[in-house]
Tab-separated table of C-alpha atoms and ligand atoms in Angstrom:
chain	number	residue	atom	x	y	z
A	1	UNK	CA	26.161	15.847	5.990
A	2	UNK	CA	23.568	16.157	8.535
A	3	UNK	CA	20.120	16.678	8.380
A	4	UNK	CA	18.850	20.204	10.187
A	5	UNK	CA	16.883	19.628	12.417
A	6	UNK	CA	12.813	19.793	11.761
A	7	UNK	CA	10.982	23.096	11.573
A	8	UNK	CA	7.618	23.931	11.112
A	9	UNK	CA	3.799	23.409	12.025
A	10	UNK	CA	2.470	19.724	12.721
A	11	UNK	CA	-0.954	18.998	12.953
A	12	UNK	CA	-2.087	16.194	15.178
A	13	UNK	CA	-5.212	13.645	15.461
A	14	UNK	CA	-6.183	11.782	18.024
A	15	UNK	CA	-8.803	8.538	17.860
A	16	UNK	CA	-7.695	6.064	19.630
A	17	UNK	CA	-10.980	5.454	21.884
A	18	UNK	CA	-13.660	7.688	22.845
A	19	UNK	CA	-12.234	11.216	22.336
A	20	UNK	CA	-12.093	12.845	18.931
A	21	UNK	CA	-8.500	15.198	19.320
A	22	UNK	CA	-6.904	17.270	17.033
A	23	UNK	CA	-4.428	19.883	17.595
A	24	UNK	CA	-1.584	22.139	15.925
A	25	UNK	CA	1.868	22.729	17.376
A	26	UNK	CA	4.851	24.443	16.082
A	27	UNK	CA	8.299	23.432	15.777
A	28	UNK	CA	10.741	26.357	15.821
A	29	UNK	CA	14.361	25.745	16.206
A	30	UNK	CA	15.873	25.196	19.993
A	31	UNK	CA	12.879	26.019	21.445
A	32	UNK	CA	9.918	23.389	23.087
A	33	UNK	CA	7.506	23.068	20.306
A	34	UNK	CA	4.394	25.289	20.879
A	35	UNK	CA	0.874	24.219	21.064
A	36	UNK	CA	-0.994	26.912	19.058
A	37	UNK	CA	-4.767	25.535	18.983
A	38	UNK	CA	-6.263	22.115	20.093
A	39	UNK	CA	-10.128	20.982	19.631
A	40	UNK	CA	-11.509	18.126	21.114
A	41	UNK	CA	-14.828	16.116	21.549
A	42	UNK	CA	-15.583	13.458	23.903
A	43	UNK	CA	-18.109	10.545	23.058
A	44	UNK	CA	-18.853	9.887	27.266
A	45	UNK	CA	-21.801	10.602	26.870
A	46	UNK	CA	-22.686	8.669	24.153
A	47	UNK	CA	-21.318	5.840	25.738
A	48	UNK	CA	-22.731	6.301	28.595
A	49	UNK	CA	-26.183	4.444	28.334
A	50	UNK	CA	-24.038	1.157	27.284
A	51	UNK	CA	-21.964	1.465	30.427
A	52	UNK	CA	-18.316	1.294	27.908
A	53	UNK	CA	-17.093	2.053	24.710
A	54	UNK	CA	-19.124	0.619	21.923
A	55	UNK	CA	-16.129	0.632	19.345
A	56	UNK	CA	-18.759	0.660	16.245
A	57	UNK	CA	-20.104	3.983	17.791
A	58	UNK	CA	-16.635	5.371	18.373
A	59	UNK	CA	-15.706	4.951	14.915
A	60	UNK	CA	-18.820	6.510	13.558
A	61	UNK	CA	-18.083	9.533	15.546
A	62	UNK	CA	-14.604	10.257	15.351
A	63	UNK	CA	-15.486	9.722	11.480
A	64	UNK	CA	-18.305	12.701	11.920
A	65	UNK	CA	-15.810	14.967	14.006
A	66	UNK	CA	-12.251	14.906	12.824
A	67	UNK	CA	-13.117	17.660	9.805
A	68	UNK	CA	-14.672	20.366	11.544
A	69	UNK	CA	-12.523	19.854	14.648
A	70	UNK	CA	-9.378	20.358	12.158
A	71	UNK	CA	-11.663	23.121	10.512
A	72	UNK	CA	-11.957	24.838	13.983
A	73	UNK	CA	-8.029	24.183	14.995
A	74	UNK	CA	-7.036	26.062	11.760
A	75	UNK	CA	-9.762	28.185	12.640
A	76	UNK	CA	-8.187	29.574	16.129
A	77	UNK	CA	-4.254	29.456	14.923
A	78	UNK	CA	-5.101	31.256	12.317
A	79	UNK	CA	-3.375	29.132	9.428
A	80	UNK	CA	-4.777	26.678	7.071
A	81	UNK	CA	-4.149	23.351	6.117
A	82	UNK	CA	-1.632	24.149	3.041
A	83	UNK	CA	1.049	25.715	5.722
A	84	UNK	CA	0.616	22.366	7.501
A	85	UNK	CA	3.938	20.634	7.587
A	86	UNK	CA	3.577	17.525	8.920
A	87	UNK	CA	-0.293	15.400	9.946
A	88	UNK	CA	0.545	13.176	12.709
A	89	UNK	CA	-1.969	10.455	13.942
A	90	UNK	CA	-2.116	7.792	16.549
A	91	UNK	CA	-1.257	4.396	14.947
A	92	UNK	CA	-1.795	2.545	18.435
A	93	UNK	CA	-2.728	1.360	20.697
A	94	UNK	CA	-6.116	1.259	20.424
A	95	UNK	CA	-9.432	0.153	19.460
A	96	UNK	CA	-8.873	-0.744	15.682
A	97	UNK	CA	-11.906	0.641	13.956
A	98	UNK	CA	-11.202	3.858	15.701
A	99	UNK	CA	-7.285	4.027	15.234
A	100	UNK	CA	-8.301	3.350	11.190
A	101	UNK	CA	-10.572	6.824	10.986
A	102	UNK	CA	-7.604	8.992	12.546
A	103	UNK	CA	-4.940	7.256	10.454
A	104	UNK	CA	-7.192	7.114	6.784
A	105	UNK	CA	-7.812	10.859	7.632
A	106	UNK	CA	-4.095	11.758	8.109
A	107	UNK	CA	-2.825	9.637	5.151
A	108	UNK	CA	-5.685	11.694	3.065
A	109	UNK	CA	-4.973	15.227	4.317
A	110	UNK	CA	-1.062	14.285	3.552
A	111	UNK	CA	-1.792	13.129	0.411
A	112	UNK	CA	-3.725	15.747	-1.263
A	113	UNK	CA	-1.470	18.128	0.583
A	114	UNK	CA	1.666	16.503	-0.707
A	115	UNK	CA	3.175	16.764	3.230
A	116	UNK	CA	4.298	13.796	5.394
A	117	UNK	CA	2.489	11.696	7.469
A	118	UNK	CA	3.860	9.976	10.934
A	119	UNK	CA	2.360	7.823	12.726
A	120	UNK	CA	2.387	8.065	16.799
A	121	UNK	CA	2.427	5.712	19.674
A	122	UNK	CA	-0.625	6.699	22.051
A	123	UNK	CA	1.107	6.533	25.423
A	124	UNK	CA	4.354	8.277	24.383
A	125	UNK	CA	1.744	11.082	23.804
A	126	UNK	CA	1.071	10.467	27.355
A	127	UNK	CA	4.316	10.293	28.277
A	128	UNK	CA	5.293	14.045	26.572
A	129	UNK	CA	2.321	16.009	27.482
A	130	UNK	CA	3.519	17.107	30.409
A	131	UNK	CA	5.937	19.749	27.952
A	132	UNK	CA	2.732	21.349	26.806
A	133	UNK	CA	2.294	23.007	30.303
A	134	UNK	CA	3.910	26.399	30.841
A	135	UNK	CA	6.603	24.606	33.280
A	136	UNK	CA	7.751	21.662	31.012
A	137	UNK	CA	10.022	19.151	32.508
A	138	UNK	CA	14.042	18.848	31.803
A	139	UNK	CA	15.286	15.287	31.016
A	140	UNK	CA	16.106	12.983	33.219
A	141	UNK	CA	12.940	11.736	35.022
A	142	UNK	CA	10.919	9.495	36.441
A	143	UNK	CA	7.290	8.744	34.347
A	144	UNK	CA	4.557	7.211	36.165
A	145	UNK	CA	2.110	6.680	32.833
A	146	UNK	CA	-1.374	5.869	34.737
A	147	UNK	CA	-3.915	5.807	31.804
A	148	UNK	CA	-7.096	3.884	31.248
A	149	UNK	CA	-5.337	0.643	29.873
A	150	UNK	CA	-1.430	1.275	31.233
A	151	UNK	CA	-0.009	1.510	34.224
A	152	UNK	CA	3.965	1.774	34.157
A	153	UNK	CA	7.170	3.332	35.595
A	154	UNK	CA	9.406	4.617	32.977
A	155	UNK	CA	12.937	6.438	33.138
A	156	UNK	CA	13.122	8.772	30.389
A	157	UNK	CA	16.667	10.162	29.267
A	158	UNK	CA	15.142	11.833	26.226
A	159	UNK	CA	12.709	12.167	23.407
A	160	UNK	CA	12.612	8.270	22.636
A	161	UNK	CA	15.247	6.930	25.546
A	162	UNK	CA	12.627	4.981	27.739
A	163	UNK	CA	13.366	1.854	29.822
A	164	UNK	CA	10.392	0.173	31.610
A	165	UNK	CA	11.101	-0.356	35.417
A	166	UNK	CA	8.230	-1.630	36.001
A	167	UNK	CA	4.547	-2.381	34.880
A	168	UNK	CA	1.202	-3.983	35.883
A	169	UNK	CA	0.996	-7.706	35.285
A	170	UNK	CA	-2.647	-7.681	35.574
A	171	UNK	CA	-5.418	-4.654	35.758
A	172	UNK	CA	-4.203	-0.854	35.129
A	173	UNK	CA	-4.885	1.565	37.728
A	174	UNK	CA	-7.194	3.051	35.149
A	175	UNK	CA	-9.159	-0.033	34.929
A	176	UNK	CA	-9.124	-0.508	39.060
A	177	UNK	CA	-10.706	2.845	39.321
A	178	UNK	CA	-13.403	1.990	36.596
A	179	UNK	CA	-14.404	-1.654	37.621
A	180	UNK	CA	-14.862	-0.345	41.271
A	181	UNK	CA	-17.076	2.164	40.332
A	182	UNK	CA	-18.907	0.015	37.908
A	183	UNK	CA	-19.597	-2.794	40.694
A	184	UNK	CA	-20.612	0.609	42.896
A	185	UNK	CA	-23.309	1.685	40.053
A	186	UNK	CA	-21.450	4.891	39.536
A	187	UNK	CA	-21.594	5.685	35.376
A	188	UNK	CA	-18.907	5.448	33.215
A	189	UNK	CA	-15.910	5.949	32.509
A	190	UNK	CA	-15.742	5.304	36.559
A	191	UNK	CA	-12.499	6.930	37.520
A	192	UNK	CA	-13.755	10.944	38.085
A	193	UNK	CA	-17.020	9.451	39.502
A	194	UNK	CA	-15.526	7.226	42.365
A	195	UNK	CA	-12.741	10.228	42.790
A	196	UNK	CA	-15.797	12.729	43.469
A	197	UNK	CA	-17.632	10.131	45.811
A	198	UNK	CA	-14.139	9.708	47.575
A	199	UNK	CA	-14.179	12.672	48.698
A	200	UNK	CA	-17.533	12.528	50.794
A	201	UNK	CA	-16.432	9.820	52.245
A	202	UNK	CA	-13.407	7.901	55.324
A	203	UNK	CA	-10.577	6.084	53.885
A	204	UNK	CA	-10.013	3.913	56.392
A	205	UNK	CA	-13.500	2.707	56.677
A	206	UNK	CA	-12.250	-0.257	54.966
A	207	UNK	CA	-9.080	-2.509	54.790
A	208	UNK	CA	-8.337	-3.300	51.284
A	209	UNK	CA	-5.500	-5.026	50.057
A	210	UNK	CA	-2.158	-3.029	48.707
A	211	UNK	CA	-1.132	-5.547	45.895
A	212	UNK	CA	2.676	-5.672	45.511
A	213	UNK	CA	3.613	-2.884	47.754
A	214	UNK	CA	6.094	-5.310	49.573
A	215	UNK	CA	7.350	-6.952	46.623
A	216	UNK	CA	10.792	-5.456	45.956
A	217	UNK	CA	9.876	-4.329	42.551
A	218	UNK	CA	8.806	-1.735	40.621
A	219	UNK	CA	5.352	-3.591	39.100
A	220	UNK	CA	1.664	-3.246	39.974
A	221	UNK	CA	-1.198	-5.357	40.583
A	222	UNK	CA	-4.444	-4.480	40.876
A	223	UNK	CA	-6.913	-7.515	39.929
A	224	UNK	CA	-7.050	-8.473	43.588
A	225	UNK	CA	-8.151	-5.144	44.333
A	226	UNK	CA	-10.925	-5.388	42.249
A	227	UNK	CA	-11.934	-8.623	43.534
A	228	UNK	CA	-11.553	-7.290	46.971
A	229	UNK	CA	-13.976	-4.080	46.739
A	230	UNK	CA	-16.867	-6.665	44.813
A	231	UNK	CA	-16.061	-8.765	48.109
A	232	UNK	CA	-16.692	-5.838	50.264
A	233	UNK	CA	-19.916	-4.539	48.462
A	234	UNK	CA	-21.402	-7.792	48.480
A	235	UNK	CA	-21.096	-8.430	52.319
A	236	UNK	CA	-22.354	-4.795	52.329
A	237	UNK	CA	-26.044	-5.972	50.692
A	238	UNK	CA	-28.395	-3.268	51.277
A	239	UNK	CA	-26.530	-1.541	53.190
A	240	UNK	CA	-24.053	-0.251	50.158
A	241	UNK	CA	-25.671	2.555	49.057
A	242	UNK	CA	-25.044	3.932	52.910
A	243	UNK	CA	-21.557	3.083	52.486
A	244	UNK	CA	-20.730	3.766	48.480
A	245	UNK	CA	-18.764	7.188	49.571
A	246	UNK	CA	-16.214	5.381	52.027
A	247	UNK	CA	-15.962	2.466	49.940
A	248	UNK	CA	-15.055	4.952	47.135
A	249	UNK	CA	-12.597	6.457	49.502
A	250	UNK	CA	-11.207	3.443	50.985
A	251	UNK	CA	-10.220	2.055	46.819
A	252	UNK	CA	-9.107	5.062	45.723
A	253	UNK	CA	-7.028	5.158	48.894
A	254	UNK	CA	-5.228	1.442	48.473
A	255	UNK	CA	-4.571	2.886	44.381
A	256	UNK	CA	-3.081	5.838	45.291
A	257	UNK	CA	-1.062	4.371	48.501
A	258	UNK	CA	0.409	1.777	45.840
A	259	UNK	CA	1.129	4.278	42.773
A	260	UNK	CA	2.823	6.815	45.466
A	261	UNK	CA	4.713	4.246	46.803
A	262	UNK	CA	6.052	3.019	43.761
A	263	UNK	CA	6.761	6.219	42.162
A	264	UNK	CA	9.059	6.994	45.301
A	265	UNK	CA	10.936	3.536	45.132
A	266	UNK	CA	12.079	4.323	41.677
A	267	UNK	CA	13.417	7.670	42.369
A	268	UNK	CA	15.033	5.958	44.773
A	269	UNK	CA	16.009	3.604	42.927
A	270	UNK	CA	17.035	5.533	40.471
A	271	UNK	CA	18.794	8.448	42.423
A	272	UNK	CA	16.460	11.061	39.818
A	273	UNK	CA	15.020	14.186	41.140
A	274	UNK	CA	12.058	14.557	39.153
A	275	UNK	CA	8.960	13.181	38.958
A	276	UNK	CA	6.504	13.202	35.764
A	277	UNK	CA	2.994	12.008	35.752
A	278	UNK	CA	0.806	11.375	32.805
A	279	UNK	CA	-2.350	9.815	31.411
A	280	UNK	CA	-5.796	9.935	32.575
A	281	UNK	CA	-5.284	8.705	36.588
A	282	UNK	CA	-2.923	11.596	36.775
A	283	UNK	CA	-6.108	13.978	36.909
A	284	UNK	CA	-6.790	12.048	40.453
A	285	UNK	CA	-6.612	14.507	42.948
A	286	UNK	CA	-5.936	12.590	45.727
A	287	UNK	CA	-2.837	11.134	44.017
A	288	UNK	CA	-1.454	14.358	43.090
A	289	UNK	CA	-2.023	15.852	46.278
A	290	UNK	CA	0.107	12.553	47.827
A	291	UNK	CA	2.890	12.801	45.543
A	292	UNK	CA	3.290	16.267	45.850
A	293	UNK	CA	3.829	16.055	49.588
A	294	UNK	CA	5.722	13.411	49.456
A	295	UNK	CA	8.013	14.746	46.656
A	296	UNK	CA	8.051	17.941	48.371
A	297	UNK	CA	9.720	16.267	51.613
A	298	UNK	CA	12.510	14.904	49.604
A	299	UNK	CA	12.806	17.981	47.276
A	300	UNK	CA	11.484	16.228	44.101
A	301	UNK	CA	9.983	18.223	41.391
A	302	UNK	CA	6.612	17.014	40.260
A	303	UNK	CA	5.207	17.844	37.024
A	304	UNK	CA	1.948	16.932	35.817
A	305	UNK	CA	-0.312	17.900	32.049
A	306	UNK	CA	-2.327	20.336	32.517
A	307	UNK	CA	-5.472	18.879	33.730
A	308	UNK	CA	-7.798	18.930	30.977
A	309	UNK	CA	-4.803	17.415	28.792
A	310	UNK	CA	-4.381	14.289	31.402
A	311	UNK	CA	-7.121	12.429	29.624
A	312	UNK	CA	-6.760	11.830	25.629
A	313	UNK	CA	-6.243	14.508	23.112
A	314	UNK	CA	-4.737	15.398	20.041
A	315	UNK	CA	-2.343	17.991	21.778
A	316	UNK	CA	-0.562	15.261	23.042
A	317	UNK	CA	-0.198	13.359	19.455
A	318	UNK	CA	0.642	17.027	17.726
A	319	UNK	CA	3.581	17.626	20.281
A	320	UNK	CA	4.886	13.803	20.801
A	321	UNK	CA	5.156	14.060	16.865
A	322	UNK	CA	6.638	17.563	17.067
A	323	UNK	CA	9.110	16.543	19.758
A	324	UNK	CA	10.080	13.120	17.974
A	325	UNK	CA	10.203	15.494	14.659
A	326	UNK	CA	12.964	18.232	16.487
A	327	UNK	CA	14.525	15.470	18.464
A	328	UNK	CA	15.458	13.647	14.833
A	329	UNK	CA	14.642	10.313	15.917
A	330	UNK	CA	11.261	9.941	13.582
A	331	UNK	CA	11.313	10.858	10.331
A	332	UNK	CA	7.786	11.855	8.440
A	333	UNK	CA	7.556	10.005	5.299
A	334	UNK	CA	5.214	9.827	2.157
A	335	UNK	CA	4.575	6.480	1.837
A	336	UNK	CA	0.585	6.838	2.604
A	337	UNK	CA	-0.035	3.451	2.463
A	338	UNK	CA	-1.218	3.032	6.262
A	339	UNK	CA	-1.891	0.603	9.100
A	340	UNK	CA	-2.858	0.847	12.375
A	341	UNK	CA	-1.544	-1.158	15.588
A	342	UNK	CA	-4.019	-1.855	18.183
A	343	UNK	CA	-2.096	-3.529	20.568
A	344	UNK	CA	1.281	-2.445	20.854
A	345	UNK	CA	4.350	-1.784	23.186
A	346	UNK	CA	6.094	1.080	23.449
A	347	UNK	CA	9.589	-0.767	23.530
A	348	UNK	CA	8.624	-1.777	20.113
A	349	UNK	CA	7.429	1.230	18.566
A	350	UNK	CA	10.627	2.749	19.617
A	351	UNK	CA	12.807	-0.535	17.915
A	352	UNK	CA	10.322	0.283	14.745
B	1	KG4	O1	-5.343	8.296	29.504
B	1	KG4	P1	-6.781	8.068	29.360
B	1	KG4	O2	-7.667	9.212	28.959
B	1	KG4	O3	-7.123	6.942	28.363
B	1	KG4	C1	-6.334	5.859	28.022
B	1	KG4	O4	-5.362	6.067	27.256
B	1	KG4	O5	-6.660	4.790	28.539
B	1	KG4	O6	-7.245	7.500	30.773
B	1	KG4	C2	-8.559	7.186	31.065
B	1	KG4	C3	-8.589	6.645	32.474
B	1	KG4	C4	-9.924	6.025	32.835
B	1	KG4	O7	-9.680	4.809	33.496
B	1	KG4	C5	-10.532	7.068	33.772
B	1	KG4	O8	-11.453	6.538	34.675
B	1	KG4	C6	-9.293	7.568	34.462
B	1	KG4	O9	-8.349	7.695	33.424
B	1	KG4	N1	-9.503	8.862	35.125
B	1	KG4	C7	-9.451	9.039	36.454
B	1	KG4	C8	-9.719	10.402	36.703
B	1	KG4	N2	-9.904	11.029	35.487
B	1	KG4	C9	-9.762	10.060	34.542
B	1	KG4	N3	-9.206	8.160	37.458
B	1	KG4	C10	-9.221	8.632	38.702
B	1	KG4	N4	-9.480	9.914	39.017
B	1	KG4	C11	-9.726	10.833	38.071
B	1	KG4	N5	-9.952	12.107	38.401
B	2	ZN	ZN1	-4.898	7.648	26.633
């Protein structure tokens, strides 16, 4: 005898770095699980004077937030936390101290509820938060997962089918955008600040290199890039300030050139028809504005998160739970003993 499939409301929390997320979705049979509230609060600004994450300060404050953000997401969806069905955290990847408050706090709420607990892999919330939009994908497609830390090509049959085509051997796009706009004095995190400056300024105003865009393969590389820009300020001198905007606009150009390109090679590749993006890079405008044309000459469907759910949430964890909950390939269990993985592949969470 078989199982039915999952039912019922899961409550998410997200604390993986610097955003505080939690959210509530609901499972109802043969439909795509519904996200009914979602609160978040970002630390940025806290952050900000240090120029990064200080991971003692993010613990701290996810510890201060994650109650009255689950207060305020029972709070809009009208339920409380005794028709909860399932908590769901992220167990990794992620900075460890940070990871442990989200976890300890789901374990606890399951606990004293007597309800479930699952633990879920941070970029396969990524990966699925494109089906909280109003036009969720269908399986098969293409995932280009460009977050803070990853950068990778996936093709995704279903709710826990991935295979890795390719991946950065080096720097994420993420981390490209942020180290260039550190070296430019823009604040952190550096990605929506260079993105804004891009836009005042010419693309072509300088040749940067396009690491691996000849290689044949589906992986990035983007350490040279770095190098390259700090190469380019420092010839600049004085004279940088004058030229931050089309420096801006000339890195964010060579990223974008190289994630488009690669994105097209494994449809290609691939023979798929549709094209998901996800994680925080996916808010760049630029690069949605390339792959849409691009995808739109070959009659490929692009579909993106919402934008405010690009960067991390707990909508994301609530529904990747939900969906891995419906799909019956995760079980929630009551063993509340929990750990935390800070560094760890999504090929192996999905062996786990
Ligand atoms: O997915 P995410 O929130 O966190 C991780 O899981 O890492 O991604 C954060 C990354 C940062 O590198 C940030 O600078 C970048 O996404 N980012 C952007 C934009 N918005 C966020 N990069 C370029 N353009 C943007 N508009
Ligand atoms: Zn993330």
């Amino acid at each position: 005898m078989t199982d039915s499939p999952f039912t019922g409301l899961v409550l998410g929390i997200e604390s993986s770095c610097d955003e505080t997320g939690v959210a509530l979705v609901e499972v109802r049979a043969g439909a795509t699980p519904m996200l009914l509230a979602h609160a978040l609060h970002s630390q940025i600004d806290m952050h900000q004077a240090y120029g990064g994450v200080v991971p003692e300060l993010a613990s701290r404050d996810h510890i201060r937030r994650v109650l009255p953000l689950t207060q305020s997401v029972l709070t809009q969806a009208q339920r409380d936390l005794a028709q909860v069905d399932v908590v769901a955290y992220t167990r990794g990847p992620g900075l460890a101290g940070a990871l442990l408050v989200g976890a300890g706090v789901a374990c606890a709420l399951g606990a004293a509820l007597g309800k479930p607990v699952l633990g879920v892999h941070h970029l396969e919330g990524h990966l699925l938060s494109p089906f909280l939009s109003a036009d969720p994908p269908e399986f098969p497609f293409i995932a280009l997962l460009v977050s803070g830390g990853h950068t990778q090509l996936m093709r995704v049959d279903g709710v826990g089918r991935y295979d890795i085509l390719g991946e950065t051997i080096d720097d994420a796009a993420g981390e490209a955008f942020d180290k260039s706009a550190k070296l430019m004095g823009l604040p952190y995190p550096g990605g929506p600040w260079l993105a804004q400056l891009a836009e005042q300024g010419d693309s072509a105003a300088f040749k940067l290199p396009r690491p691996l865009l000849h290689s044949g393969n589906l992986d990035f590389s983007f350490a040279g890039l770095k190098t390259a820009v700090l190469t380019q300020a420092k010839k600049l001198g004085s004279d940088l300030p004058l030229r931050k905007a089309d420096l801006a606009a000339s890195t964010q150009a060579a990223i974008v050139e190289v994630l488009c390109a690669k994105s097209l090679a494994a449809l290609d590749e691939t023979g798929l028809q549709r094209l998901v993006v996800a994680g925080g890079v996916g808010a760049n405008r630029q690069l949605r504005s390339q792959l849409d044309a691009a995808c739109a000459r070959r009659g490929v469907r692009v579909h993106y998160p919402e934008l405010h759910l690009c960067t991390d949430n707990g909508a994301m964890i609530a529904m990747a739970a939900a969906m891995r909950l419906a799909a019956g390939v995760a079980q929630a269990d009551t063993a509340y003993a929990f750990d935390v993985k800070p560094r760890w592949a999504l090929a192996s969470a999905l062996a786990a």
